[in-house]
XYZ file of N, CA, C and O in Angstrom:
756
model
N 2.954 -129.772 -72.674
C 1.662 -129.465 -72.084
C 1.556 -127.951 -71.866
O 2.529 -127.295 -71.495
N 0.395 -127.432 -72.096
C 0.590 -126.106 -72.468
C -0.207 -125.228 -70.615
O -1.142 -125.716 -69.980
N 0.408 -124.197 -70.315
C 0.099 -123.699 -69.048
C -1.044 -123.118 -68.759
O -1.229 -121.937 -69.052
N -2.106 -123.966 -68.055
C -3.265 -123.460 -67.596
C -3.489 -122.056 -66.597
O -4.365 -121.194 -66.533
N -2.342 -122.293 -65.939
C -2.583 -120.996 -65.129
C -2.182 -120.000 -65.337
O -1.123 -119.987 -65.965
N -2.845 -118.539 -64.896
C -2.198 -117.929 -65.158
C -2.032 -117.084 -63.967
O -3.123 -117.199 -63.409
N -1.381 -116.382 -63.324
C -1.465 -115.166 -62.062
C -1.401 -113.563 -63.079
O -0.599 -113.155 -63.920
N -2.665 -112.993 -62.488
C -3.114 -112.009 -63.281
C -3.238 -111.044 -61.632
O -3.907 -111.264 -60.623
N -2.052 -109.719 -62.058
C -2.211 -108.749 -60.680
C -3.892 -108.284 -61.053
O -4.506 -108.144 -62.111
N -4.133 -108.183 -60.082
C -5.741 -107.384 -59.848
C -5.611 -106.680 -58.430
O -6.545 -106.196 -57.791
N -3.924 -106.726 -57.967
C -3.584 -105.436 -56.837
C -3.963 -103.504 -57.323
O -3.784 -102.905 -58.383
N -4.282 -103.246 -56.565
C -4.806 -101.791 -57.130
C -3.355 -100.987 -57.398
O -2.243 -101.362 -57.026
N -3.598 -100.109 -57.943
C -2.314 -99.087 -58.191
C -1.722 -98.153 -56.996
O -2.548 -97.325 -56.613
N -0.561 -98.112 -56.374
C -0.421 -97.510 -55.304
C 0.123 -96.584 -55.323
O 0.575 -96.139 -54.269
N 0.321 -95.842 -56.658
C 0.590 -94.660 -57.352
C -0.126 -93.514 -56.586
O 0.298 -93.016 -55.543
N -1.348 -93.133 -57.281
C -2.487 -92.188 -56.459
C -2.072 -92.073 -54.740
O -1.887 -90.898 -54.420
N -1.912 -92.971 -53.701
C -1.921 -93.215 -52.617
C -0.084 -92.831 -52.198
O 0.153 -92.735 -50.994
N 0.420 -92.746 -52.614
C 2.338 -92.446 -52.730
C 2.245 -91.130 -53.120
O 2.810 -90.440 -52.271
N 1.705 -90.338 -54.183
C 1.333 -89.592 -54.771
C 0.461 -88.366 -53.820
O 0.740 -87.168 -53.863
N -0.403 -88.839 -53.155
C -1.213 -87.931 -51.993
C -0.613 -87.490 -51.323
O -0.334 -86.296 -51.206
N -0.012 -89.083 -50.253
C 0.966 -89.150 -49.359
C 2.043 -87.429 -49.271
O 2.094 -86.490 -48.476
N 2.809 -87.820 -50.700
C 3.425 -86.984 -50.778
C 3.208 -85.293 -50.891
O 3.739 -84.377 -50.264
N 2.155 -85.300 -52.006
C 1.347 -83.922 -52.585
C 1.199 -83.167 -51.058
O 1.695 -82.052 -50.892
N 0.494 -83.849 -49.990
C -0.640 -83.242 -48.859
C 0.295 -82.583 -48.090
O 0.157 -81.439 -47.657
N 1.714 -83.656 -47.836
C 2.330 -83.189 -46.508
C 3.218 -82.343 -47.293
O 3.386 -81.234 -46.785
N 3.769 -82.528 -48.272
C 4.977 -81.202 -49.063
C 4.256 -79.864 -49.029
O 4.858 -78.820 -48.779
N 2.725 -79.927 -49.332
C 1.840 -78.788 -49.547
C 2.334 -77.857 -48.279
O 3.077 -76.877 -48.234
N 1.340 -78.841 -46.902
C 0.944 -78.917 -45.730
C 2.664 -77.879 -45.127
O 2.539 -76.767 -44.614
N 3.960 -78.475 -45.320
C 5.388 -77.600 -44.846
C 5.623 -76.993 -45.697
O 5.572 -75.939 -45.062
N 5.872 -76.662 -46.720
C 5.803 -75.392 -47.327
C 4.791 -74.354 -47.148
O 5.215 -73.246 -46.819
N 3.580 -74.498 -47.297
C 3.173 -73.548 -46.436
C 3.731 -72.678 -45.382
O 3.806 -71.461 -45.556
N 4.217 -73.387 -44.043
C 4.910 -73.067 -43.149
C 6.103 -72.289 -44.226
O 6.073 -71.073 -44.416
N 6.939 -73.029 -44.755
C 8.361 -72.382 -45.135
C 8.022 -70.968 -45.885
O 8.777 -70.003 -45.767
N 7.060 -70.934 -46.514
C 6.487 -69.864 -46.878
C 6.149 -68.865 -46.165
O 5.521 -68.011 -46.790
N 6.350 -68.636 -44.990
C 5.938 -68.125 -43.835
C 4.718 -68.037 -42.880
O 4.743 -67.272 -41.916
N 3.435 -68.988 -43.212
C 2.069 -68.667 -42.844
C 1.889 -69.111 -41.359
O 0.972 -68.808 -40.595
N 2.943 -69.874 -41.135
C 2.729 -70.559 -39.844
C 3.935 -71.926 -39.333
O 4.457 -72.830 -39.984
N 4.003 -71.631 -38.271
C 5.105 -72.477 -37.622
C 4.752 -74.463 -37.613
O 3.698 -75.098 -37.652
N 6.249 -74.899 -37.542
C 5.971 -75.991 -37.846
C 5.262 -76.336 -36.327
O 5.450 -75.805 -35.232
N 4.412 -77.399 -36.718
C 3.394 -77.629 -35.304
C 3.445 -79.058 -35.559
O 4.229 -79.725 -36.234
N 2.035 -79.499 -34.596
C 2.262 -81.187 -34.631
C 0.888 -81.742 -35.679
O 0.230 -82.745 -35.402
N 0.653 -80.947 -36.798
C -0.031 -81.137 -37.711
C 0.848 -81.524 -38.426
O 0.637 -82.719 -38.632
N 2.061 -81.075 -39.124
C 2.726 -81.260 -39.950
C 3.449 -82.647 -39.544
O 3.431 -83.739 -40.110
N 3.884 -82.354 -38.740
C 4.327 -83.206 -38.205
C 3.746 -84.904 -38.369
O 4.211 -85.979 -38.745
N 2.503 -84.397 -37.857
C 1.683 -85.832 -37.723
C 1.796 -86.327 -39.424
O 2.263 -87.390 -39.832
N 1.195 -85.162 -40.276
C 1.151 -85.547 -41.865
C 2.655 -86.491 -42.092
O 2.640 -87.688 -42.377
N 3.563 -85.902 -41.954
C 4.808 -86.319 -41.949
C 5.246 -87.725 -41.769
O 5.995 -88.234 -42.603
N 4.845 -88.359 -40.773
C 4.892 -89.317 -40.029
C 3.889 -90.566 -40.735
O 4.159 -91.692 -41.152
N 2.802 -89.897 -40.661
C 1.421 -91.228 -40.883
C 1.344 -91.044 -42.547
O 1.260 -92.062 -43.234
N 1.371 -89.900 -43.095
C 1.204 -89.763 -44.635
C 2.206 -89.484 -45.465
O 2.231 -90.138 -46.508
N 3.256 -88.486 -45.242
C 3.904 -88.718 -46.055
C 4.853 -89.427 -45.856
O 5.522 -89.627 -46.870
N 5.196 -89.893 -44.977
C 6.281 -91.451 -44.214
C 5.499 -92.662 -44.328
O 5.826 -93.284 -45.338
N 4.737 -93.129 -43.772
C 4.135 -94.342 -43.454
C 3.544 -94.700 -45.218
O 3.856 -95.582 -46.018
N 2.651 -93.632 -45.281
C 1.561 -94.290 -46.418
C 2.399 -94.573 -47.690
O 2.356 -95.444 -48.558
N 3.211 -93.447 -47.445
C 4.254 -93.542 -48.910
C 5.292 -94.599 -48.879
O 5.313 -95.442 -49.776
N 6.007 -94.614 -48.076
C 6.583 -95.413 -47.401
C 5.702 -97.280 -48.366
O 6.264 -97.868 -49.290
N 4.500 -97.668 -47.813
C 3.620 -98.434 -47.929
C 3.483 -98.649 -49.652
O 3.732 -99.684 -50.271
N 3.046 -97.443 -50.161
C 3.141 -96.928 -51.388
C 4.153 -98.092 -52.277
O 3.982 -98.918 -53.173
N 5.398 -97.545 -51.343
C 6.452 -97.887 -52.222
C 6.747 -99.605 -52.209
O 7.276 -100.171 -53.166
N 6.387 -100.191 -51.182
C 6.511 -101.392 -51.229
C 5.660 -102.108 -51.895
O 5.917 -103.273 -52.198
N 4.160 -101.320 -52.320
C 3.332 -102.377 -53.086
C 4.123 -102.103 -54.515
O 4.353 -103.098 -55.203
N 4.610 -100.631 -55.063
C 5.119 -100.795 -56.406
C 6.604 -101.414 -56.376
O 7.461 -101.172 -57.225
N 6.732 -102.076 -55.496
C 8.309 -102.807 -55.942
C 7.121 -104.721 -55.831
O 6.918 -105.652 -56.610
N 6.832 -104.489 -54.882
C 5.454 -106.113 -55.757
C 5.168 -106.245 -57.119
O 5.304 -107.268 -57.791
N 4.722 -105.041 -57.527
C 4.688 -104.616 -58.739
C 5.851 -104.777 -59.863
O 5.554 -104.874 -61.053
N 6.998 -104.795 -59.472
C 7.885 -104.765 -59.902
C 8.291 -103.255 -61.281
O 8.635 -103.304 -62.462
N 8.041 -102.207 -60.417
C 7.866 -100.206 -60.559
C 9.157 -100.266 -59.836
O 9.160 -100.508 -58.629
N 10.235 -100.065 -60.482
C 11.883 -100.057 -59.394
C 11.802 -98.779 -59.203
O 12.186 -98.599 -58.048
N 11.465 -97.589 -59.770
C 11.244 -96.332 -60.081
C 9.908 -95.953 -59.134
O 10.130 -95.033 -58.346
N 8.700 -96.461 -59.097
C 8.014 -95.795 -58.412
C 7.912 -96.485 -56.824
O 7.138 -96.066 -55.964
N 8.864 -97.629 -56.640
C 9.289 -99.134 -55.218
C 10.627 -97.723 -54.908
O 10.337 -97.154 -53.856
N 11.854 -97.140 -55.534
C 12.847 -96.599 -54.931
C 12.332 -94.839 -54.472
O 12.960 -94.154 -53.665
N 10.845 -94.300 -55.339
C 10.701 -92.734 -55.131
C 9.974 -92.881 -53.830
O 10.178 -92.190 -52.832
N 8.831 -94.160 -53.981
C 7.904 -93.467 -52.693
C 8.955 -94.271 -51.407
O 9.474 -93.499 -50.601
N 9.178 -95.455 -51.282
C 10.211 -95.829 -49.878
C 11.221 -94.767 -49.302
O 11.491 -94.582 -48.115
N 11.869 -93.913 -50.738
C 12.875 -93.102 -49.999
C 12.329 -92.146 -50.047
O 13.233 -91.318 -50.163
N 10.983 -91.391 -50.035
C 10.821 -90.318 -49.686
C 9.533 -90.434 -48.903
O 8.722 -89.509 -48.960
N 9.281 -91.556 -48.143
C 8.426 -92.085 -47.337
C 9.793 -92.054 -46.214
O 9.611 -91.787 -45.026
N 10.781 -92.277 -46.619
C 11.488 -91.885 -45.351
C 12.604 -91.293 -45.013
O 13.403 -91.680 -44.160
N 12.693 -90.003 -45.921
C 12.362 -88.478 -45.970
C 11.804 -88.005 -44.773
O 12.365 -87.525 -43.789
N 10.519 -88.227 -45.018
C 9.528 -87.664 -44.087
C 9.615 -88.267 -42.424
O 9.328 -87.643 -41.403
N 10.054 -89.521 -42.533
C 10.421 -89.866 -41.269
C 11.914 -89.450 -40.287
O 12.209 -89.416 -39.092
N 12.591 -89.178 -41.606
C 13.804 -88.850 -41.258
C 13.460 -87.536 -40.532
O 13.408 -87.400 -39.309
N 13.234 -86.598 -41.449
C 12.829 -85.473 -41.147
C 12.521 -84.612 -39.699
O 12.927 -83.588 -39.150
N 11.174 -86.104 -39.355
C 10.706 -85.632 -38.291
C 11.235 -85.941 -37.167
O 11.004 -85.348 -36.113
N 11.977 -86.881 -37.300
C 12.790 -87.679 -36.178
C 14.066 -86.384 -35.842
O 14.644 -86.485 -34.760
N 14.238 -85.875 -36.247
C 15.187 -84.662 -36.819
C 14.760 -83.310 -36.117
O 15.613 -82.463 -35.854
N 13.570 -83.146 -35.853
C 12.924 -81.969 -35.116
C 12.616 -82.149 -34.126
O 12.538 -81.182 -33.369
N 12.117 -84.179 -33.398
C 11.792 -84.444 -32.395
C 12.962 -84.906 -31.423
O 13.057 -84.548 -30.249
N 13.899 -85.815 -32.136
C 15.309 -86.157 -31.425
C 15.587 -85.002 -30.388
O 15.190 -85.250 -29.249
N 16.181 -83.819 -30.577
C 16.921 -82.750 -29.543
C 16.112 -83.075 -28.211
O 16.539 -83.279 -27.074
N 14.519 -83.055 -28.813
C 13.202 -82.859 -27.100
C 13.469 -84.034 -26.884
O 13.694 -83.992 -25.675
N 13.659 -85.437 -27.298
C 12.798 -86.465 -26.941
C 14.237 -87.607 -26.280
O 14.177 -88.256 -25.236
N 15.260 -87.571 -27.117
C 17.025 -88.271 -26.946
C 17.416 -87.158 -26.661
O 18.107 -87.830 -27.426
N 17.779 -85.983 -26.328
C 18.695 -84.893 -25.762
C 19.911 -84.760 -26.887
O 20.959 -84.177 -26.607
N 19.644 -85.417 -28.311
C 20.460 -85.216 -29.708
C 20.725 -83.962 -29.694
O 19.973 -83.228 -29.052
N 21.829 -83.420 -30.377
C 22.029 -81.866 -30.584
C 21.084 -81.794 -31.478
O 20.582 -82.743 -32.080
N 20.761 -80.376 -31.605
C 19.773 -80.471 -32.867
C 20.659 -79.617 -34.056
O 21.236 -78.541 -33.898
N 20.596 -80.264 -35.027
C 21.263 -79.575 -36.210
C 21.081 -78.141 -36.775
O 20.087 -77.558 -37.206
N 22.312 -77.790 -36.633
C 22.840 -76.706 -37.020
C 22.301 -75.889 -39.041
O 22.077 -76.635 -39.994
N 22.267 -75.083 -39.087
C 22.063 -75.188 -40.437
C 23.238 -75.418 -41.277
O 22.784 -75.626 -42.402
N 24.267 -75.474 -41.307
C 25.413 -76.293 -41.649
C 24.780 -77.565 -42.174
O 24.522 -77.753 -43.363
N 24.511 -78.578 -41.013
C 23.992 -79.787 -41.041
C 23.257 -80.351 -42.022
O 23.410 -81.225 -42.876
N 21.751 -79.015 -41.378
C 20.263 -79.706 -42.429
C 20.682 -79.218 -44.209
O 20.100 -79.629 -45.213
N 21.840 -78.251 -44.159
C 21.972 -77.444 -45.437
C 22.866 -79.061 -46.549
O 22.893 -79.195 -47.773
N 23.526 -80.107 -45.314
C 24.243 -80.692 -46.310
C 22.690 -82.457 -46.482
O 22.483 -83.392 -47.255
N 22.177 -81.979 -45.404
C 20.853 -82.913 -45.621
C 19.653 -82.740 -46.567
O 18.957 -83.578 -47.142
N 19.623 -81.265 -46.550
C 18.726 -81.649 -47.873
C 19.576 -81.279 -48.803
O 18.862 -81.175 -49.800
N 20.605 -81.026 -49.094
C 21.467 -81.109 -50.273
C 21.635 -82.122 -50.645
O 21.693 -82.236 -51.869
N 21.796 -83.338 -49.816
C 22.038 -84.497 -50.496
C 20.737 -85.340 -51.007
O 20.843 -86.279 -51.795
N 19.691 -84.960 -50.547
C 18.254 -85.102 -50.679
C 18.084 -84.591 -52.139
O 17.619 -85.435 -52.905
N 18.363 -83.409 -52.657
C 18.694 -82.749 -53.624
C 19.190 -83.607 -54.611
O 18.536 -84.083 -55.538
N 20.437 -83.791 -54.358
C 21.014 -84.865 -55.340
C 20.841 -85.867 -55.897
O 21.210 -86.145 -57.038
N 19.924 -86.905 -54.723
C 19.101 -87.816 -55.018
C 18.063 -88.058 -55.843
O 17.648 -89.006 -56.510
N 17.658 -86.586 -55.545
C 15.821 -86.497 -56.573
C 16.534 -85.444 -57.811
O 15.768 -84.901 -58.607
N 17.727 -85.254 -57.888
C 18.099 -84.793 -59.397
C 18.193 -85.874 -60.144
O 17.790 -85.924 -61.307
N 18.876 -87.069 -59.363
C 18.617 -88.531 -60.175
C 17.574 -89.027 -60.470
O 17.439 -89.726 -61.474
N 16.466 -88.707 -59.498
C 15.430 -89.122 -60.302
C 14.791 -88.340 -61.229
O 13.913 -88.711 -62.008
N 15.404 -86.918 -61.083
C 14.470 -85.666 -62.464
C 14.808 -86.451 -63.805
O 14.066 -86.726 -64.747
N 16.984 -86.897 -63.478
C 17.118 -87.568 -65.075
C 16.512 -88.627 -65.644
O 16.599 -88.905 -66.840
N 15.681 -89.448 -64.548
C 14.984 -90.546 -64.801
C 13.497 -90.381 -65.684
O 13.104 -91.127 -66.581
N 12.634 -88.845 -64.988
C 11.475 -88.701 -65.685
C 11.667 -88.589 -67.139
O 10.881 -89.160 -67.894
N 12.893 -87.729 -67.696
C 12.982 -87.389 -68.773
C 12.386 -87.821 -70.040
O 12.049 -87.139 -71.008
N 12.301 -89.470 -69.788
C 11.675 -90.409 -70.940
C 10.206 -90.232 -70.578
O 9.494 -90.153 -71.579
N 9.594 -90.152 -69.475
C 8.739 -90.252 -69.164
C 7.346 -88.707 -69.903
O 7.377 -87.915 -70.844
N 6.311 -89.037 -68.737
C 5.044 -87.993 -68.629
C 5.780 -86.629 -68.706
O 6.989 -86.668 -68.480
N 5.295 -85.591 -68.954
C 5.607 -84.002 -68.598
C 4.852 -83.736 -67.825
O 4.420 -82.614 -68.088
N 4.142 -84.371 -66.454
C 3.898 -84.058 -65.518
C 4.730 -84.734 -64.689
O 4.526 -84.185 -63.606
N 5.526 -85.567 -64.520
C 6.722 -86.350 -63.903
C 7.930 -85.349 -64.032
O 8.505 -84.901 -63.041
N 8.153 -85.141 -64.874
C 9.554 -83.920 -65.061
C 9.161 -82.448 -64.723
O 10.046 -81.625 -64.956
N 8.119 -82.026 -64.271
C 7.648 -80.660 -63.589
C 7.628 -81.383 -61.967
O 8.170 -80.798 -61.029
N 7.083 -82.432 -61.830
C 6.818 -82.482 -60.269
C 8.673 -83.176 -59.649
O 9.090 -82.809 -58.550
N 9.312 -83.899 -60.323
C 10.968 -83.865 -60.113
C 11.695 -83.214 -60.217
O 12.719 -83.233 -59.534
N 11.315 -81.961 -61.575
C 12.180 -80.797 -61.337
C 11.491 -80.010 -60.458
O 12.106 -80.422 -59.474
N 10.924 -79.426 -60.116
C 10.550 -78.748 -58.915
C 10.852 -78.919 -57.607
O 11.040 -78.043 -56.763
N 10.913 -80.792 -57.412
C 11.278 -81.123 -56.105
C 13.071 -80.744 -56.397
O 13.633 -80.171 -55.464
N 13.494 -80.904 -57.028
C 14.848 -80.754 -57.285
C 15.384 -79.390 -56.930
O 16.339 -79.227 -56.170
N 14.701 -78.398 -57.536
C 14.913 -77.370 -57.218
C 14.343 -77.103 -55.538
O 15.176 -76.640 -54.760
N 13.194 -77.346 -55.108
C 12.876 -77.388 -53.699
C 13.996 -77.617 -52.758
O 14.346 -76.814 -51.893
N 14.571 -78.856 -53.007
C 15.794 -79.015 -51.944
C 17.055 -78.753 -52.372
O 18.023 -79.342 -51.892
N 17.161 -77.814 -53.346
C 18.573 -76.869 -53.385
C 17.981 -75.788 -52.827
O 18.663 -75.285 -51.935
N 16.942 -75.254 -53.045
C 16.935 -74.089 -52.354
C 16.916 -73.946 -50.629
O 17.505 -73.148 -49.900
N 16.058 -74.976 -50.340
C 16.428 -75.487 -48.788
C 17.746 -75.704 -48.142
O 18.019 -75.323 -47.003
N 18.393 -76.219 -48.786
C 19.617 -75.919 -48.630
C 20.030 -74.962 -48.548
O 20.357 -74.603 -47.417
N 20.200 -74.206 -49.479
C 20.810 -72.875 -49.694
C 20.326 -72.091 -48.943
O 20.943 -71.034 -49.078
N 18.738 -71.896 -47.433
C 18.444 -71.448 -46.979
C 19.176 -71.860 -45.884
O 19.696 -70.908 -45.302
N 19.421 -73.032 -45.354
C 19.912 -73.405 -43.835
C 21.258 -73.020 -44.591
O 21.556 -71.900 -44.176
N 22.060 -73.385 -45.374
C 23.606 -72.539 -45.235
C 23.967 -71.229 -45.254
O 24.874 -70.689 -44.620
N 23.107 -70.700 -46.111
C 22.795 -69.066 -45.693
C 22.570 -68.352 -44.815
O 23.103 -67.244 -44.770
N 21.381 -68.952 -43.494
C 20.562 -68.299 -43.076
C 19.655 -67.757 -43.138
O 19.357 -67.074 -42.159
N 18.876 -67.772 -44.144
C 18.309 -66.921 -44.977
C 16.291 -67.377 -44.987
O 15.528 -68.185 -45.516
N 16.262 -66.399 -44.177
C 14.704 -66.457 -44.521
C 14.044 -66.103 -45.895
O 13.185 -66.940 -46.172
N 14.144 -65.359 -46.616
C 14.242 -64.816 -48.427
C 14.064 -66.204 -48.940
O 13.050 -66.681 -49.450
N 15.133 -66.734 -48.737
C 15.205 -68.471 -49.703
C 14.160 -69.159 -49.125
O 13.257 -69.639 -49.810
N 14.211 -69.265 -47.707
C 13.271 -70.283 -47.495
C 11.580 -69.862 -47.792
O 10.688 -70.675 -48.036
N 11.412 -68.139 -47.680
C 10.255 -68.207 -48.528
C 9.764 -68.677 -49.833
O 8.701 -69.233 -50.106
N 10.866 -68.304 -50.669
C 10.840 -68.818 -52.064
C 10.687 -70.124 -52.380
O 10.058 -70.681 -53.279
N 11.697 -70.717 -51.062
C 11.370 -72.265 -51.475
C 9.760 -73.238 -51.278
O 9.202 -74.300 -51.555
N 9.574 -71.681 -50.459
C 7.946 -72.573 -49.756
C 7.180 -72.369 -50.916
O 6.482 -73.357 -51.146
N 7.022 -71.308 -51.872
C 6.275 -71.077 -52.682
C 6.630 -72.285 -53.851
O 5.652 -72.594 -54.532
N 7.631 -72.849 -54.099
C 8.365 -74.237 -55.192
C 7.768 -75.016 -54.198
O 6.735 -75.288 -54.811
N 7.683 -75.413 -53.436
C 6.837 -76.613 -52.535
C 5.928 -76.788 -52.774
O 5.531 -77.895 -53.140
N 5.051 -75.525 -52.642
C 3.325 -75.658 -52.812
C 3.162 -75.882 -54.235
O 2.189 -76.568 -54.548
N 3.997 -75.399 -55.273
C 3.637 -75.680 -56.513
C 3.968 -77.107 -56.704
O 3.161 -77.801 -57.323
N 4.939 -77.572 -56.296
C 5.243 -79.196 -56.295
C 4.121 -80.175 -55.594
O 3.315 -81.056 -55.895
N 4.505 -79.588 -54.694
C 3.070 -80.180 -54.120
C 2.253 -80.676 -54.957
O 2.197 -81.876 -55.226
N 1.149 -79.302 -55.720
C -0.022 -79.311 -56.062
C 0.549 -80.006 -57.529
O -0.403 -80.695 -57.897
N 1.233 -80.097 -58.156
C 1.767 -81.104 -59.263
C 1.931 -82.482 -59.424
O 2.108 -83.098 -60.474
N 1.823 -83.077 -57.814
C 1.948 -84.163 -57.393
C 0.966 -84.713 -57.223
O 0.938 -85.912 -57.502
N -0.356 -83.992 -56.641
C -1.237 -83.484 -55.971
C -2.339 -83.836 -57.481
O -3.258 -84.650 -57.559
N -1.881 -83.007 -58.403
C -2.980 -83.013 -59.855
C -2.660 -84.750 -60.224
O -3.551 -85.591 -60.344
N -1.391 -84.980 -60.342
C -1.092 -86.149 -60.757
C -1.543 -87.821 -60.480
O -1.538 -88.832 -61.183
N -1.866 -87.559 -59.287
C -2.314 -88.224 -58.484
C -4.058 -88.461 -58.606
O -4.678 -89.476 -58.289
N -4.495 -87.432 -59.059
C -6.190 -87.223 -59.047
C -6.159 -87.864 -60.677
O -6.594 -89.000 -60.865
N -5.663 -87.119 -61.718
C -5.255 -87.266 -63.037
C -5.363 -89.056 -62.836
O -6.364 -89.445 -63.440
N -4.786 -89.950 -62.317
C -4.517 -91.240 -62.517
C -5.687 -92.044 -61.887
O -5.964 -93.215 -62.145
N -6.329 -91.218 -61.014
C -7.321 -91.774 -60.351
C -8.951 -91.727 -61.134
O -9.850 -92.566 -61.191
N -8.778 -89.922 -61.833
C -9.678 -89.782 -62.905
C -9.581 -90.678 -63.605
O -10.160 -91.709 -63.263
N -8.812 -90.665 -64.874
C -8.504 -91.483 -65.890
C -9.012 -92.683 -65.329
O -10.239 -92.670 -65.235
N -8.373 -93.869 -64.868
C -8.800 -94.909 -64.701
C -10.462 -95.062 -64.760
O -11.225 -95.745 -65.444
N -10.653 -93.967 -63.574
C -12.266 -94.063 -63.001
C -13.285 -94.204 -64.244
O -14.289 -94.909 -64.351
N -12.714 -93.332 -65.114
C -13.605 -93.221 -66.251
C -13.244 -93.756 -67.778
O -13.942 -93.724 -68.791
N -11.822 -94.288 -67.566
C -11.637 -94.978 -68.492
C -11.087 -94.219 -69.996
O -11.153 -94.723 -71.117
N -10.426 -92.596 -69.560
C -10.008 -92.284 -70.670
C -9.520 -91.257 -70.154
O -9.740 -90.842 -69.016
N -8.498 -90.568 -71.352
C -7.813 -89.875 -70.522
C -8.668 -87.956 -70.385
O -8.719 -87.116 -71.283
N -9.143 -87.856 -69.108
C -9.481 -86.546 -69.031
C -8.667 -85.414 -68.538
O -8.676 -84.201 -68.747
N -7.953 -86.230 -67.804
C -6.653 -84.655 -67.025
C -5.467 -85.556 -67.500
O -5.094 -86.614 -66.994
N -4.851 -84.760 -68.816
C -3.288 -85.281 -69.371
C -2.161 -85.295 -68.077
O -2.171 -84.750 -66.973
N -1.512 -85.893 -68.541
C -0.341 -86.596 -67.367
C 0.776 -86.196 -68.650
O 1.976 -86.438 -68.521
């Protein structure tokens, strides 16, 4: 007997929305690391509700999806961002030491390492996927290399690789939302 039913996803893509998440608030602290302005409770908030929560969210509809790749980027860097902030608020809020640059230098280093695994992953992929992974890649070596250093120099530099990551993430994200909208491809991915 042959199978009448069928289950057809008609869940929306949670790409664009993981993709923002991420683009707005990476933009939003680099800036800061760039020097324009101190971290405040803007970033913060982004941190938390957008690039933690939404991405975070993100990532669980593409593992529904069954996206192991876009279910493992946005969950762990949905909480990234939570980590992060929990990380600046802990010392005020639990009386936590607050980390040393020693510390954050071997935290986003290993953050680093993580999203170098995923740069080797874009490789097959878009050439807008392997600019916005290598960039983040490079982003958190250089962060690193700023908290083990000391070094304000790096961490400017790194703010300026942020904002460009960012806005790579940022195009990518609009790019998928275009396309669809109109049904062809107008901003290459």
């Amino acid at each position: 007997m042959e199978n009448i039913y069928t289950i057809t996803d008609k869940t929306a893509n949670p790409g664009p929305l993981g993709l923002y998440g991420f683009a707005m608030t990476t933009i939003l602290l680099n800036i800061h690391n760039a020097g324009f302005f101190p971290v405040n409770s803007m970033i913060m908030g982004m941190g938390v509700f957008f690039g933690g929560g939404a991405q975070f969210i993100a990532g669980v509809m593409e593992w529904k999806k069954g996206n192991n790749f876009g279910s493992i980027a946005f969950m762990a860097y949905g909480a990234f961002w939570l980590t992060l902030v929990f990380t600046w608020l802990a010392p005020g809020v639990f009386g936590a030491e607050k980390p040393d640059g020693n510390s954050m230098g071997c935290y986003l280093g290993i953050w680093g390492l993580f999203t170098l695994v995923n740069f080797l992953q874009t490789l097959k992929g878009h050439t807008v996927g392997k600019l916005l992974f290598g960039s983040l890649t490079l982003l958190f070596f250089l962060l690193a290399a700023s908290n083990f250093a000391d070094s304000e120099q790096i961490l400017n530099v790194a703010g300026w690789v942020g904002i460009v990551c960012g806005f790579i993430a940022f195009y990518e994200a609009s790019a998928i939302m275009i396309n669809r909208t109109y049904e062809k491809n107008i901003l290459p991915l």
